[in-house]
CSV table of C-alpha atoms in Angstrom, one decimal:
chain,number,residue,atom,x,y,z
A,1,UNK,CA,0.0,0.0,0.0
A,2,UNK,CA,1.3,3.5,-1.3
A,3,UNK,CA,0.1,6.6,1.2
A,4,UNK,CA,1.2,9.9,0.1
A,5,UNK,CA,1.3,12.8,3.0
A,6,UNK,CA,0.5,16.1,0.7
A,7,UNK,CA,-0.3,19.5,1.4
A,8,UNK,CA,-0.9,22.3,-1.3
A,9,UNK,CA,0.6,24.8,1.5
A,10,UNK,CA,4.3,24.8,2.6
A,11,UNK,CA,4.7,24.0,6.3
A,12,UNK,CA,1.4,22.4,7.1
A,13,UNK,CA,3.6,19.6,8.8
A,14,UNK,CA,3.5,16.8,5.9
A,15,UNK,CA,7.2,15.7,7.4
A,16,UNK,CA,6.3,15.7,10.6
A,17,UNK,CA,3.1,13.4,9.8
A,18,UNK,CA,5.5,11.6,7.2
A,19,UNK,CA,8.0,10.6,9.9
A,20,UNK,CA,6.5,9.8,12.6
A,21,UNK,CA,3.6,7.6,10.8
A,22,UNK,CA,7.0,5.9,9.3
A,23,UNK,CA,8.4,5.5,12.8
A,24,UNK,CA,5.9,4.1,14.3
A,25,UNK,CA,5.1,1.5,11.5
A,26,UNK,CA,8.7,0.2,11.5
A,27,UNK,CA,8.3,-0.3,15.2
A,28,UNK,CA,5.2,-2.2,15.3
A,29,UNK,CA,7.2,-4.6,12.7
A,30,UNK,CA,6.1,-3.6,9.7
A,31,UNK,CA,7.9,-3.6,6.4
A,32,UNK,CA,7.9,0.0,5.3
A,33,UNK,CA,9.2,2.0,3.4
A,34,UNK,CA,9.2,5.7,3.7
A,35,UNK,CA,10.4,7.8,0.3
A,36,UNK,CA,11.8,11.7,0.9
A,37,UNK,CA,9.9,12.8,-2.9
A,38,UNK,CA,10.8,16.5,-2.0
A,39,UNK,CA,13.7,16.3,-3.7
A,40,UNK,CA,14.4,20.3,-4.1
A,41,UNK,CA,14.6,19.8,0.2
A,42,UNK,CA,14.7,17.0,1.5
A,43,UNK,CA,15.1,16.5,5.7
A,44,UNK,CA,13.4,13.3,6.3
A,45,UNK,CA,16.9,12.1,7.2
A,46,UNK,CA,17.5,14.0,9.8
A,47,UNK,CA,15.3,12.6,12.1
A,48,UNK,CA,16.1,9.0,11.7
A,49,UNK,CA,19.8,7.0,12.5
A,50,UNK,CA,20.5,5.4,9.9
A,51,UNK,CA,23.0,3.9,7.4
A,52,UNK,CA,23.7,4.4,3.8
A,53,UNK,CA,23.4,2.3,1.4
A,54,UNK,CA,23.6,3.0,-1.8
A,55,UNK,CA,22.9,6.0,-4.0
A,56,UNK,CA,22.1,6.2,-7.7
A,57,UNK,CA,21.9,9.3,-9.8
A,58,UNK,CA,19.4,10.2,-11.6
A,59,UNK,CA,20.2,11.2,-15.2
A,60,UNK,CA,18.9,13.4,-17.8
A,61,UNK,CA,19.5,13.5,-22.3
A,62,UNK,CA,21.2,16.4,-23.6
A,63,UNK,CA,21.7,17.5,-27.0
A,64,UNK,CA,24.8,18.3,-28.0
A,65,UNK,CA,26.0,20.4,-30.8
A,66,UNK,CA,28.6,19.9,-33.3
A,67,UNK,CA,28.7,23.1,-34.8
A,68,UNK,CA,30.9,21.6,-38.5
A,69,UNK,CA,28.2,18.9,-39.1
A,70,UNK,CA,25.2,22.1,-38.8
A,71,UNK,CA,23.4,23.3,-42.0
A,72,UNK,CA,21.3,25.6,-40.1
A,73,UNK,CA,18.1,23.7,-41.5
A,74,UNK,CA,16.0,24.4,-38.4
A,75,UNK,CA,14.6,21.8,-38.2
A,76,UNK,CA,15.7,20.9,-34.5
A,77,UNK,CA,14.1,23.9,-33.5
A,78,UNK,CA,11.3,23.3,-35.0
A,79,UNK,CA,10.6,19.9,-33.5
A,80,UNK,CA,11.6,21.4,-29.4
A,81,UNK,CA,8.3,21.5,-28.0
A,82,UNK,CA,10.0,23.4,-24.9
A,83,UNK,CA,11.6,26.3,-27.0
A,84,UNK,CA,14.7,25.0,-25.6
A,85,UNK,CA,16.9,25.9,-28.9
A,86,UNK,CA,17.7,29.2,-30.2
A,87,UNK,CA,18.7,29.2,-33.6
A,88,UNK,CA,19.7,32.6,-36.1
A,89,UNK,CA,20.6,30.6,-39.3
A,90,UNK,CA,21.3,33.9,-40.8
A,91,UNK,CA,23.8,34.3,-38.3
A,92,UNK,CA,25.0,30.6,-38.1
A,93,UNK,CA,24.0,30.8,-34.4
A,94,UNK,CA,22.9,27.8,-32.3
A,95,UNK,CA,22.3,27.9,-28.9
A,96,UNK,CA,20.9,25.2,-26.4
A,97,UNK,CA,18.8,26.6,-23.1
A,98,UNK,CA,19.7,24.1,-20.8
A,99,UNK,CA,17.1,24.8,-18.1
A,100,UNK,CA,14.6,24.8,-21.0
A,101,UNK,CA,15.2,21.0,-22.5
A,102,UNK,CA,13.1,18.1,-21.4
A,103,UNK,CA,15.6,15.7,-22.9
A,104,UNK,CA,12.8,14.6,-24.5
A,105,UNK,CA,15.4,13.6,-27.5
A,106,UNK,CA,12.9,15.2,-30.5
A,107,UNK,CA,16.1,17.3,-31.8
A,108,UNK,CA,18.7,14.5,-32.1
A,109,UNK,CA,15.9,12.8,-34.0
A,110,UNK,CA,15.5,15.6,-36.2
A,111,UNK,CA,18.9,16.6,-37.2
A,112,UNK,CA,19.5,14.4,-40.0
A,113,UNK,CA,22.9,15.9,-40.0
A,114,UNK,CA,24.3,14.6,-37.4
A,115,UNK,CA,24.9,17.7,-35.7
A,116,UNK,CA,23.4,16.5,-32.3
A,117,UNK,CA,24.7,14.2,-30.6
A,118,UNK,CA,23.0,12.7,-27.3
A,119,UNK,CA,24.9,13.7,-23.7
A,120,UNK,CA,23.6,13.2,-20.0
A,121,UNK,CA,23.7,15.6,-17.5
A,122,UNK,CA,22.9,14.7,-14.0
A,123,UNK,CA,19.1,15.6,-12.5
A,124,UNK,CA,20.3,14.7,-8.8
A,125,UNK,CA,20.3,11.7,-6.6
A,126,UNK,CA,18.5,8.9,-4.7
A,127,UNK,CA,19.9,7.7,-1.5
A,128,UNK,CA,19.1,4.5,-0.3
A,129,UNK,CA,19.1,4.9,3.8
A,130,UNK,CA,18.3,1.5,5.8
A,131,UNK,CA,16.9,2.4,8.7
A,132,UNK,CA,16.1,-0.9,10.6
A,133,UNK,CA,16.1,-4.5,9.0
A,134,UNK,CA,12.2,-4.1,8.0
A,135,UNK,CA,12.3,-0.6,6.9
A,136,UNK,CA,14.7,1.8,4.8
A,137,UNK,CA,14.5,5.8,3.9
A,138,UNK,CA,14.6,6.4,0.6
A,139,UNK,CA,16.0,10.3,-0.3
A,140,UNK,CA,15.8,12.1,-3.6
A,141,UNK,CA,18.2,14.8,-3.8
A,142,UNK,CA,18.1,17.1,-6.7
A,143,UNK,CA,20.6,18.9,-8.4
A,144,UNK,CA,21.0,22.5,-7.2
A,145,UNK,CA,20.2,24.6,-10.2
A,146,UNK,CA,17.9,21.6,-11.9
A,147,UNK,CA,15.0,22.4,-13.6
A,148,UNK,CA,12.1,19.8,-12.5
A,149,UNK,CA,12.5,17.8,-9.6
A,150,UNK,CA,9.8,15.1,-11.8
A,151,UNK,CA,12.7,12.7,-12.5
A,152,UNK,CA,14.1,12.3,-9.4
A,153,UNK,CA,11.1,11.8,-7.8
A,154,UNK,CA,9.9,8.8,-10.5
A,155,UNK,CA,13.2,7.3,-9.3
A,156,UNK,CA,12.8,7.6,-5.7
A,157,UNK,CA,9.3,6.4,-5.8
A,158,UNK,CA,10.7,3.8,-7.7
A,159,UNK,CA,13.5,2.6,-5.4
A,160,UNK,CA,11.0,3.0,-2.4
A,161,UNK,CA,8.5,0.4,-3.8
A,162,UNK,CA,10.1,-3.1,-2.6
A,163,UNK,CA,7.9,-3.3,0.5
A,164,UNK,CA,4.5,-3.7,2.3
A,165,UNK,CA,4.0,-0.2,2.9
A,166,UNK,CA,5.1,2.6,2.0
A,167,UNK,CA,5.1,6.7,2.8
A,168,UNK,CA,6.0,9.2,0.4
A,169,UNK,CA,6.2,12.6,1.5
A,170,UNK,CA,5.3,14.8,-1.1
A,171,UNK,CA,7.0,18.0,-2.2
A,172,UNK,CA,4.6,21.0,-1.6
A,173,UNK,CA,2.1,22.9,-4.1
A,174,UNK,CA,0.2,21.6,-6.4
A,175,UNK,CA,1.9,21.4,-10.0
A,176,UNK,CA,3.7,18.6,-11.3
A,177,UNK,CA,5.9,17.4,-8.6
A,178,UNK,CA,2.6,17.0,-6.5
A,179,UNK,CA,0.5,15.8,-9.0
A,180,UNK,CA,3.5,13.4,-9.9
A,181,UNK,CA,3.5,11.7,-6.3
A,182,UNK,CA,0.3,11.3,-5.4
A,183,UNK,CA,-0.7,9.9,-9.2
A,184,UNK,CA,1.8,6.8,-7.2
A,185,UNK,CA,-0.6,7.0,-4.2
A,186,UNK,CA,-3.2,4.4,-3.0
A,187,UNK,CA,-4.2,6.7,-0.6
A,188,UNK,CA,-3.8,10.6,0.5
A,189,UNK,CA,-3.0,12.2,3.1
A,190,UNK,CA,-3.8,15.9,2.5
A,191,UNK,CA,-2.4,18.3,5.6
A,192,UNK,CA,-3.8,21.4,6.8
A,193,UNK,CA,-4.0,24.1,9.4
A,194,UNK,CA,-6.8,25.8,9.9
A,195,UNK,CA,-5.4,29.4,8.5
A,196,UNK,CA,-7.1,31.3,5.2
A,197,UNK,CA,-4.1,29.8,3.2
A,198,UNK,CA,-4.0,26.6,4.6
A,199,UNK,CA,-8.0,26.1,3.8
A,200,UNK,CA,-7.1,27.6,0.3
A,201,UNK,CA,-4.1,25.3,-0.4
A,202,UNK,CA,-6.3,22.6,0.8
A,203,UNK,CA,-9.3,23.0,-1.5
A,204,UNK,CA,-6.6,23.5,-4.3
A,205,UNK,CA,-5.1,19.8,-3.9
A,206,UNK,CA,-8.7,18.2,-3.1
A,207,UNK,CA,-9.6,19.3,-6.3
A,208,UNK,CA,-7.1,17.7,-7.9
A,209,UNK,CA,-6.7,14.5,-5.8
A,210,UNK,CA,-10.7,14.4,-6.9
A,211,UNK,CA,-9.8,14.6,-10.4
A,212,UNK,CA,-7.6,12.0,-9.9
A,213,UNK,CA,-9.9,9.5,-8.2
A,214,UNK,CA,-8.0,8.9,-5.3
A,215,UNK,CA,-9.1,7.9,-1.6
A,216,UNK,CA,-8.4,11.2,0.8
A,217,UNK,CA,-8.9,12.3,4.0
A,218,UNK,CA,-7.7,15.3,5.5
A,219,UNK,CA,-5.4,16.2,8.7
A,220,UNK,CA,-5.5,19.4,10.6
A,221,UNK,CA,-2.2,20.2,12.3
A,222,UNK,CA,-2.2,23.4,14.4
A,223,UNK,CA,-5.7,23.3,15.1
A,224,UNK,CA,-6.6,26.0,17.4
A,225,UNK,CA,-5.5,28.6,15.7
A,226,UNK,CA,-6.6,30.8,12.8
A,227,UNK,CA,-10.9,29.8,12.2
A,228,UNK,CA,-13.3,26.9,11.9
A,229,UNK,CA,-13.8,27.7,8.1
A,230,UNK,CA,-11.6,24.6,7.6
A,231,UNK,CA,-14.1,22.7,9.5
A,232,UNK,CA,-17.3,24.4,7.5
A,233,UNK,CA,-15.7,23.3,4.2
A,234,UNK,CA,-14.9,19.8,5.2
A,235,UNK,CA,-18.2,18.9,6.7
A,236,UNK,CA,-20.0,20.7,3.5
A,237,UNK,CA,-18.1,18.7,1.7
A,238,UNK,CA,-18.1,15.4,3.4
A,239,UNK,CA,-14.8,14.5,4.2
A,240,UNK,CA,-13.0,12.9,6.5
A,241,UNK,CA,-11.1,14.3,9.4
A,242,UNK,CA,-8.4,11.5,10.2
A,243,UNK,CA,-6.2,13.1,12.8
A,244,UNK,CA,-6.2,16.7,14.2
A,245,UNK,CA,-3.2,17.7,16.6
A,246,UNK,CA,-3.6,20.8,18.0
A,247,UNK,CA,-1.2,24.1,18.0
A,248,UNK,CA,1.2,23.5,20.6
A,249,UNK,CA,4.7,24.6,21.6
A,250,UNK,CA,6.3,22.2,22.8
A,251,UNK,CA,5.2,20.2,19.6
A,252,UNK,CA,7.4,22.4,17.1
A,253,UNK,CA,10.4,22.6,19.5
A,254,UNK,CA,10.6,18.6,19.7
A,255,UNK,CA,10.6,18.8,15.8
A,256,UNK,CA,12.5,22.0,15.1
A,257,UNK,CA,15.2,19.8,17.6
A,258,UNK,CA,15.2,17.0,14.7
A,259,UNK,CA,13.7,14.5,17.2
A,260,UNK,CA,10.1,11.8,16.7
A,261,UNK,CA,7.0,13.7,18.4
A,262,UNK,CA,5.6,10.3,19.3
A,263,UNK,CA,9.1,9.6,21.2
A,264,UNK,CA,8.4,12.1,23.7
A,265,UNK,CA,4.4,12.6,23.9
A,266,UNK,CA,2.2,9.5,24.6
A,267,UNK,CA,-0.9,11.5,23.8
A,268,UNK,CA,0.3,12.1,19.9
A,269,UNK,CA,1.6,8.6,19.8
A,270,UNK,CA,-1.5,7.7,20.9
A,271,UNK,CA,-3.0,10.0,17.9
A,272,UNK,CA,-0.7,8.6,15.7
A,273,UNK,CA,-1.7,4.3,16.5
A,274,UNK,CA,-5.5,5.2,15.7
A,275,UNK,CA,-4.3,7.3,12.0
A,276,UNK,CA,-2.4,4.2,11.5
A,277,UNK,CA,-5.3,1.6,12.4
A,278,UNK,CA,-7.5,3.7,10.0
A,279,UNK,CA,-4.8,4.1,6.9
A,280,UNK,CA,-3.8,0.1,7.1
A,281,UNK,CA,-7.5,-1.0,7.3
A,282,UNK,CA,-9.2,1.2,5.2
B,1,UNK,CA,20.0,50.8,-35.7
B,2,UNK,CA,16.4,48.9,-35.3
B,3,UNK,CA,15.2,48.6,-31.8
B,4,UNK,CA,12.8,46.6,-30.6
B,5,UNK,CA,9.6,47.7,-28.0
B,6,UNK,CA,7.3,45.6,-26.3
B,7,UNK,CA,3.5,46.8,-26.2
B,8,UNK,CA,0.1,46.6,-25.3
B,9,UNK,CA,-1.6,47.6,-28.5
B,10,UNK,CA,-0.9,48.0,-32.1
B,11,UNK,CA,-0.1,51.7,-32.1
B,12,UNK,CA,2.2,54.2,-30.9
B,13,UNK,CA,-0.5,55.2,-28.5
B,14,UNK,CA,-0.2,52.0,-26.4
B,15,UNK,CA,1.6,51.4,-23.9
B,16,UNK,CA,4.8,49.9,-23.2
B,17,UNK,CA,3.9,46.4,-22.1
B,18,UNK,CA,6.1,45.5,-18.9
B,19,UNK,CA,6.7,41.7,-19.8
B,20,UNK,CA,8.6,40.4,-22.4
B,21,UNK,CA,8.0,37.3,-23.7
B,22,UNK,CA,4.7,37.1,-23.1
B,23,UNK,CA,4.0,40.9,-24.4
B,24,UNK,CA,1.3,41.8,-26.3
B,25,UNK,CA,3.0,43.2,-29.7
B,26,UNK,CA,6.4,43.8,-30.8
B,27,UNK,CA,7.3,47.1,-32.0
B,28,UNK,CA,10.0,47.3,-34.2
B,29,UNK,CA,11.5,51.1,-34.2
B,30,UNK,CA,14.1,52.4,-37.1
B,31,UNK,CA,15.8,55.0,-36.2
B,32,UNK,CA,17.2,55.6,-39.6
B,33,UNK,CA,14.0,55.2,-41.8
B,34,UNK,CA,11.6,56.6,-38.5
B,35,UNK,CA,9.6,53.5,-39.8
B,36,UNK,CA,8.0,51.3,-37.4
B,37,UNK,CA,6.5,47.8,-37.5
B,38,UNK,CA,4.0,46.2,-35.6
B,39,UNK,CA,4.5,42.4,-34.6
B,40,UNK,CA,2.2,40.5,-32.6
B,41,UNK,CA,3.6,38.0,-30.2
B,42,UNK,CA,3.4,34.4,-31.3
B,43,UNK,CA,4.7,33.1,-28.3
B,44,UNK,CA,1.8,34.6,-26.1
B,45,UNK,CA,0.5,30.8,-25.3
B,46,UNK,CA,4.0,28.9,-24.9
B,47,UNK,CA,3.9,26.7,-22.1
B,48,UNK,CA,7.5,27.1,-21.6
B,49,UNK,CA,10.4,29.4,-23.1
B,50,UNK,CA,8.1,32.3,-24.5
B,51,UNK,CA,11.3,34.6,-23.6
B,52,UNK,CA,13.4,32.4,-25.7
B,53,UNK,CA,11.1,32.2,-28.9
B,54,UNK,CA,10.6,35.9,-28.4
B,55,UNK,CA,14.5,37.1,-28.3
B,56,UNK,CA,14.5,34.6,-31.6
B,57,UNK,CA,11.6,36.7,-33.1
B,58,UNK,CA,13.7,39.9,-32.4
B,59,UNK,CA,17.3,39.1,-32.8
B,60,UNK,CA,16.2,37.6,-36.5
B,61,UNK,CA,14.6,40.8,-37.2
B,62,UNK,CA,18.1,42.4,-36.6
B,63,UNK,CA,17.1,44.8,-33.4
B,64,UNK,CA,20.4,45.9,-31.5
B,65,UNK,CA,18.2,47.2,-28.9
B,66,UNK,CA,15.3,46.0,-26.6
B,67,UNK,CA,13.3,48.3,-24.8
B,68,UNK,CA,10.7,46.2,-22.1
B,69,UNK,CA,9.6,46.4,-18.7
B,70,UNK,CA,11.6,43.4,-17.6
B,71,UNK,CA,13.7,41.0,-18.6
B,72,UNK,CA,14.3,37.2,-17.6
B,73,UNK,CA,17.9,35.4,-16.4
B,74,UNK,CA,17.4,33.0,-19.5
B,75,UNK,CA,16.6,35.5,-22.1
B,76,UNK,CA,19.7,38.1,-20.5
B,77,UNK,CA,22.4,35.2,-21.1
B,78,UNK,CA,21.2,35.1,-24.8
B,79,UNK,CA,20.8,39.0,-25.6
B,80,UNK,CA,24.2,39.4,-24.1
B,81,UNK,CA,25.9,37.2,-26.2
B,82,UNK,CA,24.5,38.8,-29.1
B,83,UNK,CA,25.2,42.0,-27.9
B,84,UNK,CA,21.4,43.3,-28.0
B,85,UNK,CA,21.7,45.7,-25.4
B,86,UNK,CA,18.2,45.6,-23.0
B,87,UNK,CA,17.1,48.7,-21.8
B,88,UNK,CA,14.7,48.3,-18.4
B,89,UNK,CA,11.9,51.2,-18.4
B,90,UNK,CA,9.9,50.6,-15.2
B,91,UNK,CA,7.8,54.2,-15.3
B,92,UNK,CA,4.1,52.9,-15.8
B,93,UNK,CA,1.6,54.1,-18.7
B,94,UNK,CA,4.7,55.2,-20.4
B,95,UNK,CA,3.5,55.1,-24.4
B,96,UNK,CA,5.3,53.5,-27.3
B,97,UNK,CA,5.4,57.2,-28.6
B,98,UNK,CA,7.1,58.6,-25.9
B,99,UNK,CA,9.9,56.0,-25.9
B,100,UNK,CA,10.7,56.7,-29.6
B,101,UNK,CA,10.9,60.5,-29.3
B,102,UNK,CA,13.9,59.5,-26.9
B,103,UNK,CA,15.4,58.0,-29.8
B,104,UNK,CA,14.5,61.0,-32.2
B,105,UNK,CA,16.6,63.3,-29.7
């Protein structure tokens, strides 16, 4: 089973509920898996010991230009979809916008030339982490400066998928890095806080978790503050509430200090058994 | 010397529109001539790159200056090495008019 923690807001908590829902299913034995997918940050890691395994980098096509073979045809930058050539064949100028190509490979098809030749340049990495002997933390690291993170989160999803369960934290928003981790997902965790962006985020990434036909429910971290329109909205719209944990100190300052809530507070591990319960036997 | 002005209309009435790649028309000033021609901007609806397939659009229609409210870091790297020099005008509701009587000066 595949359960992505997402959030259309930044900083609703998705790690925290990531991490702690991982730690507590590898210590009630279960074989699980728990995959870092916001590769442009990642800081699962941190709040796990652990021991690395392996790492693999993730590994993009790029054209590359031989300027004596070019005839200035055009017709490479004709077939980039991404407008990721610029080409002056008056002025026998070529130029390739790096951060623009997809790799998608259309221009080294169309050159019949032979003036592009196919290079790789490298997206970023995935780090395989083993936690304990049931359960391992998978990381994908992108490459500072690299355009999508998309890749690198196929391949950690990918790596992460050899075991009973697994937990992919999501990266946050709600464009393709989102859309791309959750389309993975048996099931979705969508945090919140009851704030006038969190409540906007949130009907944002319901929308398209609804288009996408997959089984939700929703998780309000920081309740307390901000106002009960969260609440309105859910209940208007039927949807489940499957953990709230309220706004409290002491909460952020055991995370902020890189350590498990559910180490130190019976009363969210507690909160934490009964999300579990209703994820694994839903 | 041809210089190139992005705008919001088809006339030297308009005003200077303050993005580039995705601007509205393509005013194409020579200062020689005092002609002027009026592009509008293909590259309006391009998912990605519209800065790109816009500096094309200009840089083929041999402008050595671009006059528009901003510019991105992809399209700067490519005007620079074709040494189109990019003039920045951040006053608002300044008209296409007003920017070539600079240039009549």
């Amino acid at each position: 089973m595949i359960v992505a923690v997402a959030s259309g807001k930044g900083g609703t908590g998705k790690t925290l509920i990531a991490t702690n829902l991982f730690a507590l299913l590898s210590k009630a034995s279960y074989n699980v898996n728990l995959a870092d997918c916001d590769a442009e940050e990642p800081n699962s890691l941190i709040f796990f010991k652990s021991t690395k395994e392996s790492a693999s980098e993730v590994r993009q096509m790029l054209p590359l230009f031989e300027p004596e073979a070019c005839t200035y045809c055009g017709k490479c930058e004709e077939y980039c979809n991404y407008n990721a050539i610029f080409l002056l064949p008056e002025k026998r100028i070529f130029r390739l916008i790096e951060d623009l190509c997809h790799g998608c490979g259309a221009c080294t098809y169309a050159c019949k030339f032979d003036a592009l030749k196919e290079t790789e340049i490298s997206l970023g990495e995935v780090g395989m982490y083993r936690v304990n002997s049931k359960s391992k933390l998978v990381e994908g690291r992108l490459r500072v400066g690299a355009l999508t993170p998309v890749p690198v989160i196929k391949e950690t999803i990918k790596a992460s998928l050899d075991s009973e369960i697994v937990i992919l934290d999501a990266p946050p928003g709600t464009s393709c890095p989102f859309i791309h981790t959750i389309s993975k997902a048996d099931y979705v965790l969508l945090v919140t806080e009851p704030t006038p962006f969190g409540l906007n985020d949130l009907k944002l990434s319901i929308q398209i978790v609804r288009q996408m036909e997959k089984p939700f429910s929703v998780i309000i971290n920081r309740a307390g503050l901000g106002s009960d329109d969260v609440y309105k909205y859910l209940k208007k719209e039927k949807i489940k509430i499957s953990m709230e944990l309220q706004f409290d100190k002491e909460i952020a300052m055991i995370y902020s200090s890189g350590k498990l809530v559910i180490e130190s507070r019976a009363d969210i591990y507690q909160k934490f058994v009964k999300l579990s319960e209703s994820i694994i036997h839903n | 010397m041809k210089v190139a002005i992005t705008s919001t209309g088809n006339s030297t009435d308009a005003v200077l529109d303050s993005r580039f790649g995705r601007c509205s028309w393509f005013i194409i000033y020579d200062t020689e001539l005092k002609s002027t021609e009026f592009i509008p901007n293909p590259n309006i609806d391009s998912i990605e790159g519209a800065g790109i397939a816009s500096a094309r659009l200009i840089a083929s229609k041999g402008a050595e200056k671009v006059i528009s409210g901003e510019f991105g870091a992809k399209v700067k790297g490519v005007f620079d090495s074709l040494n189109i020099k990019l003039i920045v005008i951040k006053e608002e509701n300044k008209t296409i008019k007003d920017i070539i009587k600079l240039f009549q000066k």
